[in-house]
């Protein structure tokens, strides 16, 4: 029985349960405040995350940091992890291109994500992007229609979803923020909800 996040991280570092282990540099387990009422769960590491071993440190990560700051928070106040802990990329063309994790890879990585959430016991989970919401909220989650709403979740009191910063970057045009302000709003609402639930329902320290 795994009792601490450090123990779980150590085990995850040795995982060979899907093909992503063959090309990874690092297992990107997660980081932040494990006592935070709010956990952000992204899709999976990209090139920079694979190199550094830290979630959301590349281009999408910089935009997420900006949104977290605009929501009145810092990265250190939340816990950040991913649906899959190893980089999913297409290696067929010589230069690896990030790709969405396959259902089998998502499934294999639940053995790390679910206990990770179980040890943190967040009040709110904010799924960053559709793959995370489909994994933790419901299979047919529609990110553009259902982001910013509250859902029941087996791993927290409430789950919500927000647009993924990579999607926002692809949508951005002069005069169009690509949904960045929605991401800020969703982070703000998720944090306020998490703190409210903790303060109303949390037991004594
Ligand atoms: N995108 C994600 O979903 N997670 C990361 O860690 C980086 C980019």
Coordinates of C-alpha atoms and ligand atoms in Angstrom, one line a residue:
X1 CA 0.0 0.0 0.0
X2 CA 1.5 3.3 -1.1
X3 CA 1.1 6.0 1.6
X4 CA 3.0 9.0 0.4
X5 CA 3.4 11.0 -2.8
X6 CA 7.2 10.6 -2.7
X7 CA 6.7 6.8 -2.6
X8 CA 4.2 7.0 -5.5
X9 CA 6.6 9.2 -7.5
X10 CA 9.5 6.8 -7.0
X11 CA 7.3 3.9 -8.3
X12 CA 6.1 5.9 -11.3
X13 CA 9.7 6.7 -12.2
X14 CA 10.2 3.0 -12.9
X15 CA 7.0 2.5 -14.9
X16 CA 7.3 0.5 -18.1
X17 CA 3.6 -0.2 -18.5
X18 CA 3.1 1.5 -21.9
X19 CA 5.3 2.3 -24.9
X20 CA 5.9 5.9 -23.9
X21 CA 8.6 4.7 -21.4
X22 CA 10.8 3.8 -24.4
X23 CA 11.2 7.4 -25.6
X24 CA 10.9 9.5 -22.5
X25 CA 13.7 11.4 -20.9
X26 CA 11.8 12.0 -17.6
X27 CA 8.6 10.9 -15.9
X28 CA 6.8 14.1 -15.3
X29 CA 5.0 13.3 -12.0
X30 CA 3.7 16.6 -10.9
X31 CA 4.6 19.5 -8.6
X32 CA 3.2 22.2 -6.4
X33 CA 1.5 22.3 -3.0
X34 CA 0.2 18.8 -2.2
X35 CA -2.0 20.4 0.5
X36 CA -3.7 22.8 -2.0
X37 CA -7.5 22.6 -2.2
X38 CA -7.1 22.8 -6.0
X39 CA -5.3 20.4 -8.4
X40 CA -4.9 21.2 -12.1
X41 CA -4.6 18.2 -14.4
X42 CA -3.3 18.7 -17.9
X43 CA -2.9 16.3 -20.8
X44 CA 0.7 15.3 -20.8
X45 CA 4.2 16.5 -21.0
X46 CA 5.7 18.1 -24.2
X47 CA 9.3 18.5 -25.2
X48 CA 10.3 21.0 -22.5
X49 CA 8.5 19.1 -19.8
X50 CA 10.1 15.8 -20.9
X51 CA 13.5 17.5 -20.7
X52 CA 13.1 19.2 -17.4
X53 CA 10.8 16.6 -15.6
X54 CA 8.4 19.5 -14.6
X55 CA 4.8 20.0 -15.8
X56 CA 3.8 23.0 -17.9
X57 CA 7.1 24.7 -18.4
X58 CA 7.1 25.1 -22.2
X59 CA 5.0 27.6 -24.3
X60 CA 1.7 26.3 -23.0
X61 CA 3.1 26.4 -19.5
X62 CA 4.1 30.0 -19.8
X63 CA 0.5 30.9 -20.8
X64 CA -0.9 28.8 -18.0
X65 CA 1.4 30.7 -15.6
X66 CA 0.1 34.0 -16.9
X67 CA -3.5 32.9 -16.5
X68 CA -2.7 31.7 -12.9
X69 CA -1.2 35.1 -12.1
X70 CA -4.1 37.0 -13.6
X71 CA -6.5 34.8 -11.5
X72 CA -4.7 36.2 -8.5
X73 CA -2.7 33.1 -7.6
X74 CA 0.8 31.7 -8.0
X75 CA 1.8 28.3 -9.3
X76 CA 3.0 27.4 -5.8
X77 CA -0.5 27.7 -4.4
X78 CA -1.9 24.8 -6.5
X79 CA -0.8 21.3 -7.4
X80 CA -0.2 20.7 -11.2
X81 CA 0.1 17.3 -12.9
X82 CA -1.0 15.5 -16.1
X83 CA -3.2 12.8 -17.4
X84 CA -0.1 10.9 -18.7
X85 CA 3.2 11.3 -17.0
X86 CA 5.4 10.6 -20.1
X87 CA 5.7 12.5 -23.4
X88 CA 3.5 11.3 -26.2
X89 CA 5.0 12.1 -29.6
X90 CA 5.0 10.9 -33.1
X91 CA 8.6 9.8 -33.9
X92 CA 7.9 8.7 -37.5
X93 CA 9.3 11.8 -39.3
X94 CA 12.7 12.1 -37.7
X95 CA 11.7 15.2 -35.6
X96 CA 9.3 14.1 -32.8
X97 CA 5.9 15.9 -32.9
X98 CA 3.8 16.0 -29.7
X99 CA 0.5 14.1 -30.1
X100 CA -2.5 13.4 -27.9
X101 CA -2.0 10.4 -25.7
X102 CA -3.7 7.2 -26.9
X103 CA -6.6 5.7 -24.9
X104 CA -4.4 2.8 -23.8
X105 CA -1.7 5.2 -22.6
X106 CA -4.3 7.2 -20.6
X107 CA -5.6 4.0 -19.2
X108 CA -2.2 2.7 -18.2
X109 CA -1.3 6.0 -16.5
X110 CA -4.5 6.0 -14.3
X111 CA -2.5 3.7 -11.9
X112 CA -0.5 6.8 -11.1
X113 CA -3.0 9.6 -11.5
X114 CA -5.8 8.1 -9.4
X115 CA -3.6 7.3 -6.3
X116 CA -2.0 10.7 -6.7
X117 CA -5.4 12.4 -6.5
X118 CA -6.3 10.1 -3.7
X119 CA -3.3 11.1 -1.6
X120 CA -3.8 14.9 -2.3
X121 CA -7.6 14.7 -1.8
X122 CA -8.3 18.1 -3.5
X123 CA -11.6 19.8 -3.0
X124 CA -11.7 20.8 -6.7
X125 CA -10.0 19.3 -9.7
X126 CA -9.6 21.7 -12.7
X127 CA -9.1 19.6 -15.9
X128 CA -7.0 21.5 -18.4
X129 CA -8.2 20.5 -21.8
X130 CA -10.6 17.8 -23.1
X131 CA -8.5 14.7 -22.7
X132 CA -8.2 15.4 -19.0
X133 CA -11.9 16.1 -18.7
X134 CA -12.8 12.9 -20.6
X135 CA -10.6 10.9 -18.3
X136 CA -11.8 12.4 -15.0
X137 CA -15.3 13.7 -15.6
X138 CA -17.0 11.9 -18.4
X139 CA -16.0 10.2 -21.7
X140 CA -18.2 12.5 -23.9
X141 CA -17.1 15.8 -22.3
X142 CA -17.5 18.7 -24.7
X143 CA -14.9 21.2 -23.7
X144 CA -16.2 24.3 -25.5
X145 CA -19.7 23.8 -24.2
X146 CA -19.0 22.4 -20.8
X147 CA -15.9 24.3 -19.6
X148 CA -16.5 26.4 -16.5
X149 CA -19.3 24.3 -15.2
X150 CA -19.4 22.1 -12.0
X151 CA -19.4 18.3 -12.3
X152 CA -19.5 15.4 -9.8
X153 CA -16.2 13.6 -9.6
X154 CA -15.0 10.4 -7.8
X155 CA -11.7 12.0 -7.0
X156 CA -12.7 15.4 -5.5
X157 CA -15.8 17.2 -4.3
X158 CA -16.2 19.0 -7.6
X159 CA -14.5 18.9 -11.0
X160 CA -14.4 21.5 -13.6
X161 CA -12.6 21.9 -17.0
X162 CA -10.9 24.8 -18.7
X163 CA -9.6 25.3 -22.3
X164 CA -6.0 24.0 -22.8
X165 CA -3.4 26.8 -23.2
X166 CA -2.1 25.0 -26.4
X167 CA -5.6 25.3 -27.9
X168 CA -5.8 29.0 -26.8
X169 CA -2.4 29.7 -28.5
X170 CA -3.7 28.1 -31.8
X171 CA -6.9 30.3 -31.6
X172 CA -5.2 33.6 -30.8
X173 CA -5.5 36.3 -33.5
X174 CA -5.0 40.1 -33.3
X175 CA -8.0 41.3 -31.3
X176 CA -9.0 37.8 -30.2
X177 CA -7.5 36.3 -27.0
X178 CA -8.3 32.8 -28.2
X179 CA -10.2 32.1 -24.9
X180 CA -7.4 33.2 -22.6
X181 CA -9.8 35.3 -20.4
X182 CA -12.1 32.2 -20.1
X183 CA -9.1 30.2 -18.7
X184 CA -8.4 33.0 -16.2
X185 CA -12.1 33.0 -15.2
X186 CA -12.2 29.2 -14.8
X187 CA -9.0 29.2 -12.7
X188 CA -10.5 31.9 -10.5
X189 CA -13.8 30.1 -10.1
X190 CA -12.1 26.8 -9.4
X191 CA -9.9 28.4 -6.7
X192 CA -12.8 30.3 -5.0
X193 CA -14.9 27.1 -5.0
X194 CA -12.1 25.0 -3.6
X195 CA -11.4 27.5 -0.8
X196 CA -15.1 27.9 0.0
X197 CA -15.6 24.1 0.2
X198 CA -12.5 23.7 2.3
X199 CA -13.6 26.5 4.7
X200 CA -17.2 25.3 5.0
X201 CA -16.7 21.6 5.0
X202 CA -13.0 21.0 6.0
X203 CA -12.5 19.5 9.4
X204 CA -10.2 21.1 12.0
X205 CA -6.5 21.2 11.2
Ligands
LIG1 N1 0.6 20.5 -21.9 C1 0.1 19.7 -20.9 O1 -1.0 19.3 -20.9 N2 0.9 19.4 -19.8 C2 2.1 19.9 -19.7 O2 2.7 19.5 -18.7 C3 2.6 20.7 -20.8 C4 1.8 20.9 -21.8

